[in-house]
mmCIF file of C-alpha atoms and ligand atoms in Angstrom:
data_model
loop_
_atom_site.group_PDB
_atom_site.id
_atom_site.type_symbol
_atom_site.label_atom_id
_atom_site.label_comp_id
_atom_site.label_asym_id
_atom_site.label_seq_id
_atom_site.Cartn_x
_atom_site.Cartn_y
_atom_site.Cartn_z
ATOM 1 C CA MET J 1 3.778 71.503 35.973
ATOM 2 C CA ALA J 2 4.986 68.466 37.208
ATOM 3 C CA GLU J 3 8.402 66.530 36.830
ATOM 4 C CA ILE J 4 8.529 63.775 34.530
ATOM 5 C CA LEU J 5 11.611 61.661 35.698
ATOM 6 C CA VAL J 6 13.513 59.858 33.015
ATOM 7 C CA LEU J 7 15.904 57.343 33.866
ATOM 8 C CA VAL J 8 18.911 57.646 31.264
ATOM 9 C CA ASP J 9 20.273 54.647 29.637
ATOM 10 C CA HIS J 10 23.887 55.487 28.437
ATOM 11 C CA ALA J 11 27.288 53.734 27.745
ATOM 12 C CA ASP J 12 29.723 56.018 29.683
ATOM 13 C CA GLY J 13 27.881 59.274 28.887
ATOM 14 C CA ALA J 14 27.133 58.303 25.494
ATOM 15 C CA VAL J 15 22.931 58.780 25.872
ATOM 16 C CA ARG J 16 20.969 55.748 23.776
ATOM 17 C CA LYS J 17 18.220 56.626 21.287
ATOM 18 C CA PRO J 18 15.422 55.079 24.033
ATOM 19 C CA THR J 19 16.249 57.943 26.515
ATOM 20 C CA LEU J 20 15.708 60.404 23.386
ATOM 21 C CA GLU J 21 12.416 59.145 22.842
ATOM 22 C CA LEU J 22 11.447 58.578 26.452
ATOM 23 C CA LEU J 23 12.131 62.643 26.696
ATOM 24 C CA THR J 24 10.089 63.369 23.726
ATOM 25 C CA LEU J 25 7.111 61.472 25.368
ATOM 26 C CA ALA J 26 7.985 62.888 28.758
ATOM 27 C CA ARG J 27 7.242 66.364 27.261
ATOM 28 C CA ARG J 28 3.709 64.908 26.712
ATOM 29 C CA LEU J 29 3.071 64.586 30.227
ATOM 30 C CA GLY J 30 4.973 67.809 32.060
ATOM 31 C CA GLU J 31 8.267 68.900 32.416
ATOM 32 C CA PRO J 32 10.979 66.039 31.406
ATOM 33 C CA ALA J 33 13.783 65.751 34.152
ATOM 34 C CA ALA J 34 16.555 63.057 33.511
ATOM 35 C CA VAL J 35 18.008 60.846 36.064
ATOM 36 C CA PHE J 36 21.732 60.181 34.694
ATOM 37 C CA LEU J 37 23.862 57.720 36.810
ATOM 38 C CA GLY J 38 27.193 57.074 37.015
ATOM 39 C CA LYS J 39 30.155 58.794 35.063
ATOM 40 C CA GLY J 40 30.250 61.114 31.868
ATOM 41 C CA ALA J 41 27.026 63.332 33.029
ATOM 42 C CA GLU J 42 29.137 66.582 31.663
ATOM 43 C CA GLY J 43 29.020 65.061 28.455
ATOM 44 C CA ALA J 44 25.667 63.846 28.135
ATOM 45 C CA THR J 45 23.650 66.809 29.712
ATOM 46 C CA GLU J 46 23.945 68.989 26.056
ATOM 47 C CA THR J 47 22.353 66.033 24.614
ATOM 48 C CA LEU J 48 19.819 65.732 27.308
ATOM 49 C CA GLY J 49 18.884 69.270 27.048
ATOM 50 C CA ARG J 50 18.631 68.955 23.171
ATOM 51 C CA TYR J 51 15.922 66.696 23.765
ATOM 52 C CA GLY J 52 14.026 68.545 25.957
ATOM 53 C CA ALA J 53 15.217 67.708 29.637
ATOM 54 C CA GLN J 54 14.737 70.799 31.695
ATOM 55 C CA LYS J 55 16.615 69.483 35.018
ATOM 56 C CA VAL J 56 19.203 66.382 34.944
ATOM 57 C CA TYR J 57 19.519 65.117 38.477
ATOM 58 C CA VAL J 58 23.407 63.372 38.414
ATOM 59 C CA VAL J 59 24.225 60.366 40.587
ATOM 60 C CA ASP J 60 27.966 59.836 40.487
ATOM 61 C CA ALA J 61 28.991 57.155 42.821
ATOM 62 C CA PRO J 62 30.888 53.912 42.712
ATOM 63 C CA GLU J 63 28.173 52.176 43.726
ATOM 64 C CA VAL J 64 26.150 52.561 40.432
ATOM 65 C CA ASP J 65 28.873 50.355 38.780
ATOM 66 C CA GLU J 66 29.657 47.980 41.572
ATOM 67 C CA TYR J 67 25.946 46.630 42.052
ATOM 68 C CA LEU J 68 23.566 45.560 38.925
ATOM 69 C CA VAL J 69 19.899 47.457 39.187
ATOM 70 C CA ALA J 70 19.747 48.402 42.696
ATOM 71 C CA PRO J 71 21.285 51.889 42.835
ATOM 72 C CA ALA J 72 18.933 52.525 40.172
ATOM 73 C CA VAL J 73 16.214 51.776 42.331
ATOM 74 C CA ASP J 74 17.586 53.648 45.418
ATOM 75 C CA ALA J 75 18.314 56.663 43.300
ATOM 76 C CA LEU J 76 14.894 56.894 41.582
ATOM 77 C CA ALA J 77 12.827 56.187 44.663
ATOM 78 C CA GLN J 78 14.918 58.576 46.699
ATOM 79 C CA ILE J 79 14.477 61.486 43.845
ATOM 80 C CA ALA J 80 10.797 60.790 43.270
ATOM 81 C CA GLY J 81 10.423 60.696 47.129
ATOM 82 C CA GLY J 82 11.605 64.348 47.345
ATOM 83 C CA GLY J 83 9.250 65.308 45.079
ATOM 84 C CA GLU J 84 5.898 64.554 43.108
ATOM 85 C CA PRO J 85 6.716 63.699 39.964
ATOM 86 C CA GLY J 86 3.824 63.506 37.466
ATOM 87 C CA ALA J 87 5.479 60.122 36.323
ATOM 88 C CA ILE J 88 8.990 58.108 36.479
ATOM 89 C CA LEU J 89 9.680 56.890 32.609
ATOM 90 C CA VAL J 90 12.040 53.783 31.844
ATOM 91 C CA ALA J 91 13.105 52.270 29.002
ATOM 92 C CA SER J 92 11.891 48.679 28.503
ATOM 93 C CA SER J 93 14.516 46.252 28.783
ATOM 94 C CA ASN J 94 15.371 43.575 31.019
ATOM 95 C CA ASP J 95 16.946 45.791 33.520
ATOM 96 C CA GLY J 96 14.631 48.780 32.903
ATOM 97 C CA ARG J 97 11.375 46.595 34.088
ATOM 98 C CA GLU J 98 13.432 45.379 36.673
ATOM 99 C CA ILE J 99 14.253 48.911 38.115
ATOM 100 C CA ALA J 100 10.742 50.094 37.314
ATOM 101 C CA ALA J 101 9.046 47.099 39.113
ATOM 102 C CA ARG J 102 11.298 47.656 42.233
ATOM 103 C CA VAL J 103 10.554 51.342 42.178
ATOM 104 C CA ALA J 104 7.050 50.430 42.268
ATOM 105 C CA VAL J 105 7.273 48.359 45.004
ATOM 106 C CA ARG J 106 9.365 50.669 47.344
ATOM 107 C CA LEU J 107 6.838 53.735 46.203
ATOM 108 C CA GLU J 108 3.955 51.552 46.840
ATOM 109 C CA SER J 109 2.659 53.003 42.936
ATOM 110 C CA GLY J 110 1.389 51.362 40.348
ATOM 111 C CA LEU J 111 3.516 50.037 37.160
ATOM 112 C CA ILE J 112 2.794 49.685 33.508
ATOM 113 C CA THR J 113 5.317 47.939 31.204
ATOM 114 C CA ASP J 114 5.853 47.495 27.774
ATOM 115 C CA ALA J 115 3.833 50.802 26.766
ATOM 116 C CA VAL J 116 4.122 52.009 23.201
ATOM 117 C CA ASP J 117 2.637 55.184 23.380
ATOM 118 C CA VAL J 118 1.890 57.375 26.369
ATOM 119 C CA GLU J 119 -0.413 60.791 26.143
ATOM 120 C CA ALA J 120 -1.334 63.143 29.161
ATOM 121 C CA GLY J 121 -4.559 62.217 30.610
ATOM 122 C CA PRO J 122 -7.370 63.928 32.673
ATOM 123 C CA GLU J 123 -6.127 61.407 35.626
ATOM 124 C CA GLY J 124 -2.287 61.155 34.782
ATOM 125 C CA PRO J 125 -0.644 59.495 31.978
ATOM 126 C CA VAL J 126 -2.395 57.114 29.606
ATOM 127 C CA THR J 127 -0.514 54.448 28.010
ATOM 128 C CA GLU J 128 -1.127 52.055 25.114
ATOM 129 C CA GLN J 129 0.077 48.417 25.110
ATOM 130 C CA SER J 130 -0.007 46.031 22.491
ATOM 131 C CA VAL J 131 -0.987 42.585 23.997
ATOM 132 C CA PHE J 132 -1.968 38.725 22.531
ATOM 133 C CA ALA J 133 -0.038 38.997 19.390
ATOM 134 C CA ALA J 134 -1.094 42.380 19.168
ATOM 135 C CA THR J 135 -4.752 41.300 18.821
ATOM 136 C CA TYR J 136 -5.774 43.974 20.997
ATOM 137 C CA GLN J 137 -4.699 47.531 21.720
ATOM 138 C CA VAL J 138 -4.818 48.267 25.589
ATOM 139 C CA LYS J 139 -5.169 51.937 26.933
ATOM 140 C CA ALA J 140 -4.675 51.835 31.028
ATOM 141 C CA HIS J 141 -3.792 54.357 33.532
ATOM 142 C CA VAL J 142 -2.012 53.988 37.157
ATOM 143 C CA THR J 143 -4.701 54.805 39.658
ATOM 144 C CA LYS J 144 -2.073 54.325 42.984
ATOM 145 C CA GLY J 145 0.731 56.421 43.428
ATOM 146 C CA THR J 146 3.452 57.901 40.973
ATOM 147 C CA PRO J 147 2.759 56.628 37.667
ATOM 148 C CA ILE J 148 5.844 54.086 36.823
ATOM 149 C CA ILE J 149 6.206 53.239 33.349
ATOM 150 C CA THR J 150 8.203 51.137 31.041
ATOM 151 C CA VAL J 151 8.113 52.218 27.211
ATOM 152 C CA LYS J 152 9.468 49.943 24.527
ATOM 153 C CA PRO J 153 12.156 51.310 22.442
ATOM 154 C CA ASN J 154 11.045 52.746 18.807
ATOM 155 C CA ALA J 155 7.469 54.137 20.683
ATOM 156 C CA ALA J 156 8.512 57.490 19.273
ATOM 157 C CA THR J 157 10.449 59.250 16.912
ATOM 158 C CA PRO J 158 13.333 61.289 19.257
ATOM 159 C CA GLU J 159 12.176 65.044 18.551
ATOM 160 C CA GLU J 160 14.456 68.259 19.672
ATOM 161 C CA ALA J 161 13.096 70.959 21.931
ATOM 162 C CA PRO J 162 16.439 72.736 22.918
ATOM 163 C CA ALA J 163 16.497 73.386 26.639
ATOM 164 C CA THR J 164 19.280 74.274 29.274
ATOM 165 C CA PRO J 165 19.006 71.831 32.053
ATOM 166 C CA ALA J 166 19.642 72.476 35.620
ATOM 167 C CA VAL J 167 22.046 70.183 36.869
ATOM 168 C CA GLU J 168 21.807 68.550 40.427
ATOM 169 C CA ALA J 169 24.238 66.466 42.328
ATOM 170 C CA VAL J 170 22.205 64.102 43.977
ATOM 171 C CA THR J 171 23.877 62.046 47.067
ATOM 172 C CA VAL J 172 21.986 58.758 47.505
ATOM 173 C CA ASP J 173 21.967 56.452 50.221
ATOM 174 C CA PHE J 174 22.999 53.129 48.787
ATOM 175 C CA THR J 175 22.075 50.842 51.731
ATOM 176 C CA THR J 176 19.823 48.477 50.228
ATOM 177 C CA ALA J 177 22.275 48.311 46.899
ATOM 178 C CA ALA J 178 24.729 46.735 49.369
ATOM 179 C CA THR J 179 22.569 43.758 50.387
ATOM 180 C CA GLY J 180 21.986 42.892 46.897
ATOM 181 C CA THR J 181 24.360 41.388 44.143
ATOM 182 C CA LYS J 182 27.770 42.821 43.353
ATOM 183 C CA VAL J 183 29.317 43.074 40.016
ATOM 184 C CA VAL J 184 32.368 41.039 39.836
ATOM 185 C CA SER J 185 33.237 41.832 36.042
ATOM 186 C CA ARG J 186 32.065 43.338 32.972
ATOM 187 C CA ALA J 187 33.397 42.099 29.595
ATOM 188 C CA PRO J 188 32.003 43.924 26.554
ATOM 189 C CA ARG J 189 29.620 41.818 24.225
ATOM 190 C CA GLU J 190 31.321 41.092 20.569
ATOM 191 C CA LYS J 191 32.056 44.321 19.106
ATOM 192 C CA SER J 192 29.791 45.179 15.874
ATOM 193 C CA ASP J 193 29.327 48.160 13.596
ATOM 194 C CA ARG J 194 25.554 47.119 13.066
ATOM 195 C CA PRO J 195 22.819 48.841 15.299
ATOM 196 C CA GLU J 196 21.807 47.235 18.654
ATOM 197 C CA LEU J 197 18.657 45.121 18.579
ATOM 198 C CA THR J 198 16.655 47.185 20.611
ATOM 199 C CA GLU J 199 17.751 50.619 19.223
ATOM 200 C CA ALA J 200 17.541 49.679 15.564
ATOM 201 C CA ASP J 201 15.353 51.283 13.054
ATOM 202 C CA ILE J 202 15.444 48.083 10.736
ATOM 203 C CA VAL J 203 15.909 44.587 11.913
ATOM 204 C CA VAL J 204 16.332 41.748 9.579
ATOM 205 C CA SER J 205 15.579 38.449 11.285
ATOM 206 C CA GLY J 206 16.319 34.875 10.192
ATOM 207 C CA GLY J 207 14.703 31.744 11.304
ATOM 208 C CA ARG J 208 14.986 27.473 11.097
ATOM 209 C CA GLY J 209 14.396 28.195 7.179
ATOM 210 C CA VAL J 210 17.970 29.846 6.870
ATOM 211 C CA ASN J 211 19.238 26.132 7.313
ATOM 212 C CA GLY J 212 22.358 26.432 9.058
ATOM 213 C CA ALA J 213 24.827 29.064 10.330
ATOM 214 C CA GLU J 214 27.148 29.162 7.010
ATOM 215 C CA ASN J 215 24.068 30.588 5.610
ATOM 216 C CA PHE J 216 23.209 33.397 7.846
ATOM 217 C CA HIS J 217 25.503 35.796 5.733
ATOM 218 C CA VAL J 218 22.103 36.026 3.585
ATOM 219 C CA ILE J 219 20.612 37.642 6.360
ATOM 220 C CA GLU J 220 23.427 39.849 7.378
ATOM 221 C CA SER J 221 24.105 41.224 3.638
ATOM 222 C CA VAL J 222 20.409 42.652 3.391
ATOM 223 C CA ALA J 223 20.924 43.846 6.943
ATOM 224 C CA ASP J 224 24.112 45.709 5.948
ATOM 225 C CA ALA J 225 22.530 47.072 3.085
ATOM 226 C CA LEU J 226 19.839 48.580 4.992
ATOM 227 C CA GLY J 227 22.168 49.201 7.794
ATOM 228 C CA ALA J 228 19.668 47.071 9.974
ATOM 229 C CA ALA J 229 20.459 44.936 13.062
ATOM 230 C CA VAL J 230 20.195 41.202 12.424
ATOM 231 C CA GLY J 231 17.667 39.172 14.677
ATOM 232 C CA ALA J 232 17.275 35.371 15.062
ATOM 233 C CA SER J 233 14.386 33.232 16.092
ATOM 234 C CA ARG J 234 14.856 30.267 19.035
ATOM 235 C CA ALA J 235 14.977 27.636 16.263
ATOM 236 C CA ALA J 236 18.064 29.321 14.891
ATOM 237 C CA VAL J 237 19.744 30.435 18.112
ATOM 238 C CA ASP J 238 18.822 26.973 19.490
ATOM 239 C CA ALA J 239 20.412 25.391 16.791
ATOM 240 C CA GLY J 240 23.582 27.324 17.349
ATOM 241 C CA TRP J 241 23.352 29.132 14.166
ATOM 242 C CA TYR J 242 23.208 32.617 15.679
ATOM 243 C CA PRO J 243 24.297 34.220 19.146
ATOM 244 C CA HIS J 244 21.186 33.927 21.919
ATOM 245 C CA SER J 245 21.585 37.970 22.349
ATOM 246 C CA HIS J 246 19.967 38.257 18.760
ATOM 247 C CA GLN J 247 16.806 36.230 19.700
ATOM 248 C CA VAL J 248 13.796 38.274 19.237
ATOM 249 C CA GLY J 249 10.888 36.997 20.747
ATOM 250 C CA GLN J 250 9.372 36.084 24.289
ATOM 251 C CA THR J 251 12.578 34.607 25.507
ATOM 252 C CA GLY J 252 14.921 36.946 23.834
ATOM 253 C CA THR J 253 14.935 40.430 23.102
ATOM 254 C CA GLN J 254 11.850 42.496 22.484
ATOM 255 C CA VAL J 255 12.059 44.882 19.088
ATOM 256 C CA SER J 256 9.646 47.497 17.860
ATOM 257 C CA PRO J 257 11.388 49.074 14.870
ATOM 258 C CA GLN J 258 10.033 51.083 11.926
ATOM 259 C CA LEU J 259 10.825 47.909 9.835
ATOM 260 C CA TYR J 260 11.058 44.053 10.869
ATOM 261 C CA VAL J 261 12.080 41.872 8.155
ATOM 262 C CA ALA J 262 11.074 38.147 8.962
ATOM 263 C CA VAL J 263 12.914 35.916 6.909
ATOM 264 C CA GLY J 264 12.166 31.898 6.770
ATOM 265 C CA ILE J 265 10.369 32.300 10.274
ATOM 266 C CA SER J 266 7.306 30.686 10.917
ATOM 267 C CA GLY J 267 5.595 33.322 13.225
ATOM 268 C CA ALA J 268 5.351 31.516 16.270
ATOM 269 C CA ILE J 269 3.643 33.231 19.078
ATOM 270 C CA GLN J 270 6.452 33.155 21.055
ATOM 271 C CA HIS J 271 8.431 34.872 18.085
ATOM 272 C CA ARG J 272 5.374 37.277 17.372
ATOM 273 C CA ALA J 273 5.687 38.446 20.988
ATOM 274 C CA GLY J 274 9.019 39.740 20.420
ATOM 275 C CA MET J 275 8.147 41.942 17.516
ATOM 276 C CA GLN J 276 4.701 42.499 16.645
ATOM 277 C CA THR J 277 4.563 46.012 17.849
ATOM 278 C CA SER J 278 7.201 46.734 15.024
ATOM 279 C CA LYS J 279 5.512 49.371 12.424
ATOM 280 C CA THR J 280 5.765 47.826 9.193
ATOM 281 C CA ILE J 281 6.744 43.812 9.255
ATOM 282 C CA VAL J 282 7.552 42.091 5.982
ATOM 283 C CA ALA J 283 7.905 38.302 5.610
ATOM 284 C CA ILE J 284 9.526 36.486 3.560
ATOM 285 C CA ASN J 285 8.730 32.338 3.390
ATOM 286 C CA LYS J 286 8.023 29.607 1.182
ATOM 287 C CA ASP J 287 5.042 28.255 2.690
ATOM 288 C CA GLU J 288 2.130 30.790 1.915
ATOM 289 C CA ASP J 289 0.166 29.402 4.723
ATOM 290 C CA ALA J 290 2.733 30.249 7.172
ATOM 291 C CA PRO J 291 1.239 31.859 10.348
ATOM 292 C CA ILE J 292 3.767 35.054 9.780
ATOM 293 C CA PHE J 293 1.461 36.161 6.802
ATOM 294 C CA ASP J 294 -1.559 36.482 9.516
ATOM 295 C CA LEU J 295 0.718 39.832 10.857
ATOM 296 C CA VAL J 296 2.534 40.982 7.918
ATOM 297 C CA ASP J 297 1.749 44.220 6.331
ATOM 298 C CA TYR J 298 3.848 42.722 3.211
ATOM 299 C CA GLY J 299 4.595 39.065 2.217
ATOM 300 C CA VAL J 300 6.959 37.318 -0.013
ATOM 301 C CA VAL J 301 6.351 33.760 -0.920
ATOM 302 C CA GLY J 302 9.458 32.507 -2.433
ATOM 303 C CA ASP J 303 12.445 30.722 -1.563
ATOM 304 C CA LEU J 304 14.858 32.687 0.812
ATOM 305 C CA PHE J 305 18.049 31.925 -1.027
ATOM 306 C CA LYS J 306 16.478 33.452 -4.489
ATOM 307 C CA VAL J 307 14.488 36.260 -2.776
ATOM 308 C CA MET J 308 17.271 37.784 -0.627
ATOM 309 C CA PRO J 309 19.674 38.356 -3.023
ATOM 310 C CA GLN J 310 17.659 40.160 -5.214
ATOM 311 C CA LEU J 311 16.297 42.060 -2.303
ATOM 312 C CA GLU J 312 19.821 43.151 -1.732
ATOM 313 C CA ALA J 313 20.803 43.854 -5.136
ATOM 314 C CA GLU J 314 17.500 46.134 -5.250
ATOM 315 C CA ILE J 315 18.439 47.899 -2.137
ATOM 316 C CA ASN J 316 21.805 48.565 -3.342
ATOM 317 C CA LYS J 317 20.794 50.039 -6.697
ATOM 318 C CA ARG J 318 18.316 52.659 -4.893
ATOM 319 C CA LYS J 319 21.066 54.015 -2.936
HETATM 320 P P1 FAD Z 401 9.996 27.632 11.926
HETATM 321 O O1 FAD Z 401 8.730 27.492 12.971
HETATM 322 O O2 FAD Z 401 10.633 25.770 12.369
HETATM 323 O O3 FAD Z 401 9.497 28.043 10.771
HETATM 324 C C1 FAD Z 401 10.861 27.930 9.637
HETATM 325 C C2 FAD Z 401 10.064 28.866 8.553
HETATM 326 O O4 FAD Z 401 10.996 28.950 7.625
HETATM 327 C C3 FAD Z 401 9.030 27.922 7.785
HETATM 328 O O5 FAD Z 401 7.667 28.525 7.986
HETATM 329 C C4 FAD Z 401 8.843 27.611 6.985
HETATM 330 O O6 FAD Z 401 8.223 27.623 5.649
HETATM 331 C C5 FAD Z 401 10.361 28.450 6.040
HETATM 332 N N1 FAD Z 401 11.210 28.240 5.509
HETATM 333 C C6 FAD Z 401 11.961 27.269 5.327
HETATM 334 N N2 FAD Z 401 12.632 27.182 4.245
HETATM 335 C C7 FAD Z 401 12.477 28.150 3.722
HETATM 336 C C8 FAD Z 401 13.079 28.953 2.379
HETATM 337 N N3 FAD Z 401 13.943 28.515 1.711
HETATM 338 N N4 FAD Z 401 12.734 29.853 1.985
HETATM 339 C C9 FAD Z 401 11.760 30.686 2.590
HETATM 340 N N5 FAD Z 401 10.901 29.973 3.750
HETATM 341 C C10 FAD Z 401 11.688 28.979 4.298
HETATM 342 N N6 FAD Z 401 10.723 31.416 19.861
HETATM 343 C C11 FAD Z 401 11.635 32.378 19.026
HETATM 344 O O7 FAD Z 401 11.460 33.205 17.872
HETATM 345 N N7 FAD Z 401 11.732 33.542 20.245
HETATM 346 C C12 FAD Z 401 11.526 32.949 21.517
HETATM 347 O O8 FAD Z 401 11.785 33.909 22.330
HETATM 348 C C13 FAD Z 401 10.836 31.988 22.000
HETATM 349 N N8 FAD Z 401 10.326 31.941 22.934
HETATM 350 C C14 FAD Z 401 9.970 30.437 23.337
HETATM 351 C C15 FAD Z 401 9.562 30.469 24.715
HETATM 352 C C16 FAD Z 401 9.063 28.888 25.008
HETATM 353 C C17 FAD Z 401 8.300 29.277 26.332
HETATM 354 C C18 FAD Z 401 8.669 28.126 23.724
HETATM 355 C C19 FAD Z 401 7.382 26.679 24.124
HETATM 356 C C20 FAD Z 401 8.859 28.452 22.510
HETATM 357 C C21 FAD Z 401 9.546 29.771 22.445
HETATM 358 N N9 FAD Z 401 9.811 30.093 20.966
HETATM 359 C C22 FAD Z 401 10.345 31.062 21.002
HETATM 360 C C23 FAD Z 401 9.968 29.249 20.123
HETATM 361 C C24 FAD Z 401 9.004 28.935 18.905
HETATM 362 O O9 FAD Z 401 7.474 28.479 19.473
HETATM 363 C C25 FAD Z 401 9.372 28.274 17.920
HETATM 364 O O10 FAD Z 401 9.355 27.387 17.809
HETATM 365 C C26 FAD Z 401 10.054 29.388 16.935
HETATM 366 O O11 FAD Z 401 10.122 30.674 17.063
HETATM 367 C C27 FAD Z 401 10.265 28.360 15.484
HETATM 368 O O12 FAD Z 401 11.512 29.511 14.725
HETATM 369 P P2 FAD Z 401 11.177 29.549 13.271
HETATM 370 O O13 FAD Z 401 10.112 30.028 12.989
HETATM 371 O O14 FAD Z 401 12.795 30.070 13.002
HETATM 372 O O15 FAD Z 401 10.962 27.810 12.691
#
């Protein structure tokens, strides 16, 4: 069976959920082999094995922290070039898409981004993408080289399949990384007990209808009751009501949670681009003709300042 390379997304060795999803999908295609860059592989190997990694390639080199995406490109291209992987899977994030695109150029391979599902097919992995505000589902497969696929977070539910992975330390020639961008400093984003936007199972987002930074607690309270991440429309972000790192949409973060709750958001195409692949969509809007209602599974026509406190009380009552 061909190896399916999975680029591990981690924070100091703590493996992020999208990687577990990729390992779950990789098992449909072949033998998952994780590519771990940086420090903390010892702790991560057990987790990677639990989700089916048969092998863990470890690249522990200072360059990984010194440069942006270039070391990951060098590492993936070198490891892929040393064998004949059946596919390379990378989580869809800004970095992930850039890494995947660069590896595709390096390997002269075809690239598919933002897949929401991947299955084995007669001519290699077949992906599904959701396009044009979820108007079309597109199935595609790569016709040249090693299929390189970025997969949106929450495309699959992580399933355990315990394995004891072989660990192989890899020495990578980082010559191209040295010509790239050097990291000068890193500062952690604001600390929060809430889940990260891209990883959250539930996202509650507020828009212009929230009408001020001082009202965003209405969104946060329901988010906390649900254990959800908080998102915002660009209108809310541009008005300075919520940080840009929480913006959902074409020019913000793309999310695909199990449940997306849009509150006081009209449903502009650029907002939809960031949340249309959510499994269940709920909207609360006082305008029954708001375009968001064309997209939703459940819609509440009403004033968010009346609906949200009731929703919070109801959620807390059922806990
Ligand atoms: P509005 O469109 O003003 O909608 C507010 C909604 O709140 C209305 O439907 C209203 O009925 C409702 N409302 C008001 N008061 C209440 C109340 N009390 N109770 C209930 N409902 C209420 N937008 C993004 O979100 N993300 C992006 O990444 C993004 N990228 C963009 C990129 C480009 C190049 C461009 C041109 C635009 C982009 N936009 C993006 C902006 C987008 O076009 C919209 O302007 C924006 O999404 C609107 O945000 P909104 O829905 O919060 O505001």
